[in-house]
Short mmCIF file of C-alpha atoms in Angstrom, two decimals:
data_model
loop_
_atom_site.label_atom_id
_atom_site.label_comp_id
_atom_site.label_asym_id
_atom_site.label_seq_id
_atom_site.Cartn_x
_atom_site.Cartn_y
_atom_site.Cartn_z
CA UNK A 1 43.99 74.23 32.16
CA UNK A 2 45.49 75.25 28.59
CA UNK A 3 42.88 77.35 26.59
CA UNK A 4 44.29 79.05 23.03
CA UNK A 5 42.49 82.03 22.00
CA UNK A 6 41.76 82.32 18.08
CA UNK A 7 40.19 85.40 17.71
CA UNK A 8 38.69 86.56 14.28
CA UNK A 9 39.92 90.13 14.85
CA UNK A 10 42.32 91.25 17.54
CA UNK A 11 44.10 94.37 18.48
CA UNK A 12 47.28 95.45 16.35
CA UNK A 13 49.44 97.99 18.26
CA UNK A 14 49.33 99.19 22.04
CA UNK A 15 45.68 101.35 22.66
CA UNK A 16 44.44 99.48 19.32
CA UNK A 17 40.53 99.68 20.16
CA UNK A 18 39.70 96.64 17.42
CA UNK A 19 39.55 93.49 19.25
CA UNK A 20 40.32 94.59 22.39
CA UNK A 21 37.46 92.97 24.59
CA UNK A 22 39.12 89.87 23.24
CA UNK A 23 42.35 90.92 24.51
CA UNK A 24 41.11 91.97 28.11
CA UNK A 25 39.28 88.48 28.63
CA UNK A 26 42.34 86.62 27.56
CA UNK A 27 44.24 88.44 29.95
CA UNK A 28 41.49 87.98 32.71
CA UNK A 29 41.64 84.08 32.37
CA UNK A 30 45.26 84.25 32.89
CA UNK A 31 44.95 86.08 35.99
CA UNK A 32 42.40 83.67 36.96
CA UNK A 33 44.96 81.35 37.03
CA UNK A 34 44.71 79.21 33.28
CA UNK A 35 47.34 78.62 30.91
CA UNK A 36 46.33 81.17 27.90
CA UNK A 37 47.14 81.60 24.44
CA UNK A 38 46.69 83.35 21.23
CA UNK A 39 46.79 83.03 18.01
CA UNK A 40 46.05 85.66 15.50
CA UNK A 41 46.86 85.85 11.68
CA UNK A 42 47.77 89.63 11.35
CA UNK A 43 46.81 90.45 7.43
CA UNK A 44 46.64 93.91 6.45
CA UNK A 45 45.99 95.87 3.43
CA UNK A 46 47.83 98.17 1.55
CA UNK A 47 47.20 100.97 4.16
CA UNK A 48 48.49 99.25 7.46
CA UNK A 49 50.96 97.53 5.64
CA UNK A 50 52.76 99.97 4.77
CA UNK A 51 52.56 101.99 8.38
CA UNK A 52 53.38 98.56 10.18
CA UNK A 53 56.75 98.73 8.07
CA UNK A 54 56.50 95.37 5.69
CA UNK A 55 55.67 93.05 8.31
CA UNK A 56 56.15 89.27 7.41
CA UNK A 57 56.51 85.59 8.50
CA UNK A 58 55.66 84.74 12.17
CA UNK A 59 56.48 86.25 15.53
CA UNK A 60 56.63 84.57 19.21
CA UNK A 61 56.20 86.91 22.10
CA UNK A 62 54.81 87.25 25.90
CA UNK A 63 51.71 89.86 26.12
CA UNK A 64 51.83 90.42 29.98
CA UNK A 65 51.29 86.21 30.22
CA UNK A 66 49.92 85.82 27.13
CA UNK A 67 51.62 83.25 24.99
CA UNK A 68 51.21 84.74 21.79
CA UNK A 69 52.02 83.66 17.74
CA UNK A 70 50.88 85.92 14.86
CA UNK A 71 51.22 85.36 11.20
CA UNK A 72 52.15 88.66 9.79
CA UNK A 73 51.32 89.34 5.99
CA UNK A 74 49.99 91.11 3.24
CA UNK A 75 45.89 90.89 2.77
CA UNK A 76 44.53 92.11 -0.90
CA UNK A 77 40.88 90.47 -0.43
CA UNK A 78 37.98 92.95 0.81
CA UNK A 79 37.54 91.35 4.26
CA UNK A 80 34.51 88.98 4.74
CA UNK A 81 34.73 87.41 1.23
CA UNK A 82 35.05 84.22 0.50
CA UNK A 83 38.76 84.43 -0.85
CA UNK A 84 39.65 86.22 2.75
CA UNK A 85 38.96 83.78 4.81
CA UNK A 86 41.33 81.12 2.41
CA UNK A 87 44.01 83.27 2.70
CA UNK A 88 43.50 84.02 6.66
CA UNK A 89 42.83 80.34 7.38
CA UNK A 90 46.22 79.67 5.62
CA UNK A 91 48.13 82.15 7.89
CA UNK A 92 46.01 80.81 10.94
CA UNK A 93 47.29 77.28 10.22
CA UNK A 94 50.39 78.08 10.08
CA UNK A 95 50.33 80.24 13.13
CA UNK A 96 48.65 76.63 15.00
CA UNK A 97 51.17 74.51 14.13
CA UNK A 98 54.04 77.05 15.48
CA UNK A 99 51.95 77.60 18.51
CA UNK A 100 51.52 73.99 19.25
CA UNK A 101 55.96 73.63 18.90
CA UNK A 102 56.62 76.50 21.14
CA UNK A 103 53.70 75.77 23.88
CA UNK A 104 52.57 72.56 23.52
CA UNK A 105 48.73 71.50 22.40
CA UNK A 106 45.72 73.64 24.43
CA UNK A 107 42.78 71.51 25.98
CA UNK A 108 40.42 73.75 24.32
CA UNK A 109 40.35 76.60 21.64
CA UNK A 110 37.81 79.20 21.95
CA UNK A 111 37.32 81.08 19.22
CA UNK A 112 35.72 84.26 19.13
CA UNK A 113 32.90 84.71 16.05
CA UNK A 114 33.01 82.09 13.81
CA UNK A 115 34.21 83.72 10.68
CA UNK A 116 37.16 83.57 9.84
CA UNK A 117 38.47 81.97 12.81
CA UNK A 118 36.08 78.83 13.12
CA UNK A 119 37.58 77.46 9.66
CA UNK A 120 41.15 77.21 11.35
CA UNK A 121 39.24 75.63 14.57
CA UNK A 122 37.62 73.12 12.51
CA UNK A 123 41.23 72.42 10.62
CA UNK A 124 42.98 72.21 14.46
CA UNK A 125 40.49 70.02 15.58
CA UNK A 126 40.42 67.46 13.05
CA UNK A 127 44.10 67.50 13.10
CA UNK A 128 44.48 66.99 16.87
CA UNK A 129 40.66 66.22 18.35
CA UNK A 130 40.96 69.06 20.60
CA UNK A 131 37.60 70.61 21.30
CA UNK A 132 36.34 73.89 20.44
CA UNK A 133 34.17 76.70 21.87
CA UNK A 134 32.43 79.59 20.19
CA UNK A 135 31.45 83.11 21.18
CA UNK A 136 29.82 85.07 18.91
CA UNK A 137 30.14 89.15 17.92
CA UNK A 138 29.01 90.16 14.99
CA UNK A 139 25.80 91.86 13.73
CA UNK A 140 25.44 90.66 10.82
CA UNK A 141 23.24 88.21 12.52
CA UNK A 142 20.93 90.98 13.93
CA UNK A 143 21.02 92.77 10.34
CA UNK A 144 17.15 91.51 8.51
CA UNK A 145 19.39 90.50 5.10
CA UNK A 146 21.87 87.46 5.22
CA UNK A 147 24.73 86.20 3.28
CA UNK A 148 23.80 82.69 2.18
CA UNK A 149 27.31 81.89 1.83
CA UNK A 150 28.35 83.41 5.33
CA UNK A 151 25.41 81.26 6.67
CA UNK A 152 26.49 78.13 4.91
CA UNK A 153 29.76 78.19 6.17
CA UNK A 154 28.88 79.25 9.40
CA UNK A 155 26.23 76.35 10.03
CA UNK A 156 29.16 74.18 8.67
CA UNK A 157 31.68 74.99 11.56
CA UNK A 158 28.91 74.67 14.16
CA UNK A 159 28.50 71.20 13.24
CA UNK A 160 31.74 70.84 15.12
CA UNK A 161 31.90 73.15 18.00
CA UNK A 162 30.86 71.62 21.47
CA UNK A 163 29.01 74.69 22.57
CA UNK A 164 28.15 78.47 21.32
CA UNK A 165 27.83 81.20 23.21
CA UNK A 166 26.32 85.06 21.97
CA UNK A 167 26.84 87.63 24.20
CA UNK A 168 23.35 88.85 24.47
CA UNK A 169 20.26 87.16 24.59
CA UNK A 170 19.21 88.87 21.34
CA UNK A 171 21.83 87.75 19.35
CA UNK A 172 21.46 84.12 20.73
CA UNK A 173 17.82 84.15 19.81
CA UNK A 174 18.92 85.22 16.25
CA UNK A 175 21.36 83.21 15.95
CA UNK A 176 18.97 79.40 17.66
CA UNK A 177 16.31 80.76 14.53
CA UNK A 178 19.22 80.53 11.56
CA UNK A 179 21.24 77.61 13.17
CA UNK A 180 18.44 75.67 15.07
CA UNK A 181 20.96 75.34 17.80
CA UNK A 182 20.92 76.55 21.30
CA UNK A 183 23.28 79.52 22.37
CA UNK A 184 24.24 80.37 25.85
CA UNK A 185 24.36 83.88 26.87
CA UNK A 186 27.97 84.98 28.66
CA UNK A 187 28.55 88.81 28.51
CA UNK A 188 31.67 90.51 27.88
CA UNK A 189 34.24 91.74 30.05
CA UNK A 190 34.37 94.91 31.51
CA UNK A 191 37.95 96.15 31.94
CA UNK A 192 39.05 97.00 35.71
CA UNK A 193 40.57 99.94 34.35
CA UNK A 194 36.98 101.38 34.70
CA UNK A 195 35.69 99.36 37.95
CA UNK A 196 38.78 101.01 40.01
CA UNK A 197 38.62 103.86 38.17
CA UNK A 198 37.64 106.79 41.10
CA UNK A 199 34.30 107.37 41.00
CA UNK A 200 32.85 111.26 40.42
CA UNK A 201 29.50 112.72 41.73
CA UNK A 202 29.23 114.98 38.95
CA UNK A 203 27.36 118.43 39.67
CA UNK A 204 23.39 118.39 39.93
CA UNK A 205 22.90 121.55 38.22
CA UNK A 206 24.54 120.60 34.83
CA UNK A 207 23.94 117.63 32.61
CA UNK A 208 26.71 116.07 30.51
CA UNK A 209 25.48 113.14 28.50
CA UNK A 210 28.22 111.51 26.43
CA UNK A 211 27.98 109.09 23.91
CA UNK A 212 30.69 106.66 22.51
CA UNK A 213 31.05 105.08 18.81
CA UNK A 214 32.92 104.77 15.54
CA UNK A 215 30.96 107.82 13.74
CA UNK A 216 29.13 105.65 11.43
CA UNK A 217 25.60 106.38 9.84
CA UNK A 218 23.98 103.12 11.90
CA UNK A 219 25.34 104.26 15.53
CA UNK A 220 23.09 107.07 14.80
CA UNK A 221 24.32 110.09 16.47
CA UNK A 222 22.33 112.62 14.26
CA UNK A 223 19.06 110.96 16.81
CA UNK A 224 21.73 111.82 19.80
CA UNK A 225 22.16 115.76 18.60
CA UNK A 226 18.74 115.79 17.49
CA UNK A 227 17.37 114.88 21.26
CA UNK A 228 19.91 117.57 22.64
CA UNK A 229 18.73 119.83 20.50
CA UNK A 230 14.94 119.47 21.83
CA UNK A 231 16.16 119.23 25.23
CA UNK A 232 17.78 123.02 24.56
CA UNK A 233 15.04 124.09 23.34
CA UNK A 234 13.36 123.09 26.25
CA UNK A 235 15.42 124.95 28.13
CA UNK A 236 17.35 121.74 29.82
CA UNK A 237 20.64 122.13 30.68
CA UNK A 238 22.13 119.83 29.33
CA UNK A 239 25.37 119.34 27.34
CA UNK A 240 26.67 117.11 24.91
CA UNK A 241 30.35 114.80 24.87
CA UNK A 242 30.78 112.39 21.64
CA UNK A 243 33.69 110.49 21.10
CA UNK A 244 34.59 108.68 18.51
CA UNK A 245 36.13 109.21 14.97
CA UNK A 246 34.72 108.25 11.49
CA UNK A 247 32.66 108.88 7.94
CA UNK A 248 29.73 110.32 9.36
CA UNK A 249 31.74 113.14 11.25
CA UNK A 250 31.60 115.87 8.71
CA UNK A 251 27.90 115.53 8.26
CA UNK A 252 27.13 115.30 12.32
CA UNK A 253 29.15 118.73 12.57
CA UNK A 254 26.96 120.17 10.12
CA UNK A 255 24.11 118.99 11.76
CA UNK A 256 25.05 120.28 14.56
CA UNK A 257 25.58 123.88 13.31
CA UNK A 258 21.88 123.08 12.09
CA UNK A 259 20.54 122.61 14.83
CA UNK A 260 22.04 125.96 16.47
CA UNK A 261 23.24 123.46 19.33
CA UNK A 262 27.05 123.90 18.89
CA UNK A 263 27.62 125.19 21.29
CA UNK A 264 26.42 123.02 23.25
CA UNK A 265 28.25 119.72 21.51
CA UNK A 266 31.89 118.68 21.62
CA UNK A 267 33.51 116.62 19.33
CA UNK A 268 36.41 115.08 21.41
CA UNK A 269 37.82 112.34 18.34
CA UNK A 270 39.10 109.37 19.21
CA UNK A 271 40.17 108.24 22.36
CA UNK A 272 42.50 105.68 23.59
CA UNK A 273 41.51 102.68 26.30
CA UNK A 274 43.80 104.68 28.66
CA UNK A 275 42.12 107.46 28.68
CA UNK A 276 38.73 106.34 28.11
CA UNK A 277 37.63 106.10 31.95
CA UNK A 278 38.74 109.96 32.62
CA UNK A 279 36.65 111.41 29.62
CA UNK A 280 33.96 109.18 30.50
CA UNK A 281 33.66 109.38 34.29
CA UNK A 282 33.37 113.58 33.73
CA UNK A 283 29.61 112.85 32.52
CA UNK A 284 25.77 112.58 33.86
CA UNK A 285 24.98 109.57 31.60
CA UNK A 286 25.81 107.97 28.59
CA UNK A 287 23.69 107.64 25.76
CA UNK A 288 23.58 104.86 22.72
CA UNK A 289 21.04 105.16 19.95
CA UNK A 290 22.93 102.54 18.00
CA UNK A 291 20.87 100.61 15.15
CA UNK A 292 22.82 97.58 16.01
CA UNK A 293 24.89 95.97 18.55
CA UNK A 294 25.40 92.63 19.44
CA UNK A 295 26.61 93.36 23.26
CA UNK A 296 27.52 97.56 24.03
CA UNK A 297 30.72 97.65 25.83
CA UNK A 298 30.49 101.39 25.71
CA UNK A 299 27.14 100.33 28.33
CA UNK A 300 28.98 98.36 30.73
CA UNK A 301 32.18 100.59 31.02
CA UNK A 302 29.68 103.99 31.26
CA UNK A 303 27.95 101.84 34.24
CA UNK A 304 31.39 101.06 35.83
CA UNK A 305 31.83 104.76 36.16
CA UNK A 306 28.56 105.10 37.95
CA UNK A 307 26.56 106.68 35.05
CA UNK A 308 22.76 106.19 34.08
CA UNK A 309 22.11 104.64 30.93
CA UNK A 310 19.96 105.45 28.21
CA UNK A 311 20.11 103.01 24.88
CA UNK A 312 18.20 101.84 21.75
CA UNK A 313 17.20 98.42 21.60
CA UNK A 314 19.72 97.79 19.11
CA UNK A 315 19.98 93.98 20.53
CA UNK A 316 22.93 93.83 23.46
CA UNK A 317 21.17 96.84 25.60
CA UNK A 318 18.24 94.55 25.96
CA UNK A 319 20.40 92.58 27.87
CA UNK A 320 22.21 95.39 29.90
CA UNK A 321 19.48 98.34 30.30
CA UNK A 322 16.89 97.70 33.32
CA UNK A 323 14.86 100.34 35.01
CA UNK A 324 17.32 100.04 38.16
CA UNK A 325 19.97 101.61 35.75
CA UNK A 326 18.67 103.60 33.17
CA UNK A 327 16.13 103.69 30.67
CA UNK A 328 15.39 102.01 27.46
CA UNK A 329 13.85 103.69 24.42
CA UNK A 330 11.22 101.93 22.41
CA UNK A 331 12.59 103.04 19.11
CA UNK A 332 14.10 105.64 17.68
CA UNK A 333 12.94 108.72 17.28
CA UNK A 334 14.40 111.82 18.57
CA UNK A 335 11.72 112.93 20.81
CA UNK A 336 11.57 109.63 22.74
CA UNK A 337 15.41 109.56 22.95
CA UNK A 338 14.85 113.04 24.16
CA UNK A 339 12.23 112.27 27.09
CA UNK A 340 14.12 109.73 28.07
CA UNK A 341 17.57 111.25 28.98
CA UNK A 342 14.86 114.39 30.55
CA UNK A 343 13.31 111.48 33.05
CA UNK A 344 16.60 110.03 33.83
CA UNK A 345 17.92 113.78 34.69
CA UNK A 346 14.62 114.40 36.35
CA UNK A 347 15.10 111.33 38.72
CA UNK A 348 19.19 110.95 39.00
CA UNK A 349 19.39 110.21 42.56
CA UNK A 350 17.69 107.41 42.17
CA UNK A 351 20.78 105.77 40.08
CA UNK A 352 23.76 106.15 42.87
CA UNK A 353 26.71 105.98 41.21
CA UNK A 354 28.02 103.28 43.70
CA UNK A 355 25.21 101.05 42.70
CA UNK A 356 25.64 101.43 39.09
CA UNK A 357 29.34 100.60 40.13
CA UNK A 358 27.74 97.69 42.59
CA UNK A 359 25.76 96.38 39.80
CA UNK A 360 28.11 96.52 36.93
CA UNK A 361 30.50 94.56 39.04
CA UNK A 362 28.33 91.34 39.89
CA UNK A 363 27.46 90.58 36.52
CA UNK A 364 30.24 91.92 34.13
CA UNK A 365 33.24 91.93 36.30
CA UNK A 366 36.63 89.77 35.61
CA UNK A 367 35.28 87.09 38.31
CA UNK A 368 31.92 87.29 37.41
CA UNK A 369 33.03 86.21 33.41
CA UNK A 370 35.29 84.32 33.65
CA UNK A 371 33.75 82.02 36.49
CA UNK A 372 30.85 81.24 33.79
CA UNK A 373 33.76 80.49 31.43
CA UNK A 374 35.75 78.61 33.28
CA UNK A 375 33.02 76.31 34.23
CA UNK A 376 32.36 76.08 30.51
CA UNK A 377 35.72 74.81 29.77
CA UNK A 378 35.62 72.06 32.48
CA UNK A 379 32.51 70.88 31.76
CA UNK A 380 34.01 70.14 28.04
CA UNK A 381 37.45 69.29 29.32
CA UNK A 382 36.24 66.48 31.30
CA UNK A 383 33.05 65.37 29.01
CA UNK A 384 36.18 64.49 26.36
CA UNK A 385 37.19 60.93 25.91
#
């Protein structure tokens, strides 16, 4: 079987987090034994263009088994308009037709959210009948205010895909009310960098809750410090790991010193994929209070490393965060957040780390995923005249 990839955002450079979920399923289905490939129109703005040295034209290369063409070039649209997703469908296209040269024509293309990369689909398979899947990411769908153009568009291309999948059950909801369509629910992958990844019992008598995310105002870690900070004062020993770069990190210092809980917080920046699993594994629990997420891959890769999980109901947690491993708050206010990482502390031997580990690898594993997706593609594949 010969699936192409056509992700709408990808990773750019070795230990590039953007994208790379879509990377580390690609590579799963071609361990799984399927012909995989990927295209990817590389645009980038004035900042990346200049570190990435001028890049330009198209380039042909083997990622560990994955055939790959990108269209390198020069983006000066604000991503998401209208005039972006011309000028990324025109590099796409010319990416498909290269692709389909050096590698022949896929039986499928699965495309992963359906802007930008589910206009090039719809060109493809017109061009060559070749069926199309979609798996939807983004939260704009979860977000109360929508673009009418983005939704336009959108229902246009689903008109043409032969089935959509969201990657929690939230986001499918959301996405059946706008589109009146149904939407399967297949999760993402978690990488087996953190399933093999040794597992610690970390020491009863402290508490190191860590928390994961691009330092934005909506992932909310000012409600993370804030619960800390009445856990201190409550005498709970407890510490705090956040990770992550962005905006919002001058102001969550601040708050911090605010708080009088800095010494109690570390800021650790960004960290690669690499050596994501040893900073994480070090912790108690991990801890979202994200206003939205379509899925939480932060959740999954905290519960391959055995830890307790505490989340918002931002949308994917709902689909991740039972009482067998962790807790989920009702909303968000610090205090709940608060009582919830104190009852998950109070009763942590009821969440074994080998059952978290147990758990995390029946239902988000390589074989778990890409058995559902495999069965997907067939089930097209041979429905096709």
């Amino acid at each position: 079987m010969h699936v192409l990839i056509l992700p709408s955002w990808y990773p750019r450079f070795e230990g590039d987090i953007e994208g790379s979920f879509f990377r580390e399923q690609a590579l799963a289905l071609a361990n799984s034994g399927l012909k995989i490939g990927v295209v990817f129109p590389d645009l980038r703005g004035p900042g990346r263009f200049m570190r990435a040295r001028k890049k330009f034209g198209l380039q042909v290369r083997n990622d560990e088994g994955l055939q790959e063409v990108r269209s390198h070039g020069f983006n000066w649209f604000p991503r998401g308009e209208v005039s972006f997703h011309w000028l990324w469908t025109k590099h796409a296209k010319r990416a498909l037709k290269r692709y389909v040269r050096e590698f022949g024509k896929p039986d499928i293309v699965h495309i992963h959210s359906l802007l930008p990369s589910g206009l090039a689909a719809v060109w493809f398979h017109r061009l060559h009948n070749i069926p199309f899947v979609v798996t939807e990411h983004s939260t704009s769908f979860l977000q109360s205010s929508q673009n009418p153009v983005i939704i336009k568009r959108s229902g246009e291309i689903l008109r043409f895909s032969k089935m959509n999948v969201a990657v929690s059950e939230v986001l499918g909801n959301s996405l059946a009310n706008l589109f009146g369509n149904k939407w399967h629910y297949i999760p993402n992958i978690v990488a087996n960098s953190f399933l093999h990844y040794p597992l610690e019992f970390a020491n009863n008598d402290h508490n190191n809750v860590i928390s994961v995310a691009v330092l934005r105002q909506h992932k909310r870690m000012d409600l993370v410090l804030s619960a800390v900070a009445i856990l201190v004062a409550k005498n709970v020993n407890v510490s705090l790991s956040i990770v992550g770069d962005g905006p919002a990190k001058p102001r969550l210092v601040a708050l911090a010193s605010k708080l009088n809980i800095s010494n109690h917080v570390k800021f650790l920046g960004q960290i690669s994929r690499a050596e994501m699993p040893a900073v994480m594994s070090h912790a108690t629990m991990l801890v979202s209070a994200s206003e939205v997420e379509t899925f939480g891959v932060t959740l999954i890769e905290g519960l391959a490393l055995g830890l307790p999980i505490v989340a918002t109901p931002s949308g994917g947690p709902q689909s991740i965060v039972t009482p067998s491993v962790g807790r989920l708050v009702c909303d968000w206010n610090s205090k709940n957040l608060a009582d919830a990482i104190e009852d998950v502390i109070a009763r942590k031997e009821q969440f074994p780390p080998n059952k978290l580990r147990e758990h995390c690898d029946q239902l988000y594993s390589e074989k778990a995923v890409c058995r559902a997706l495999i069965s997907m593609y067939s089930d097209i594949i041979l429905e096709k005249p």
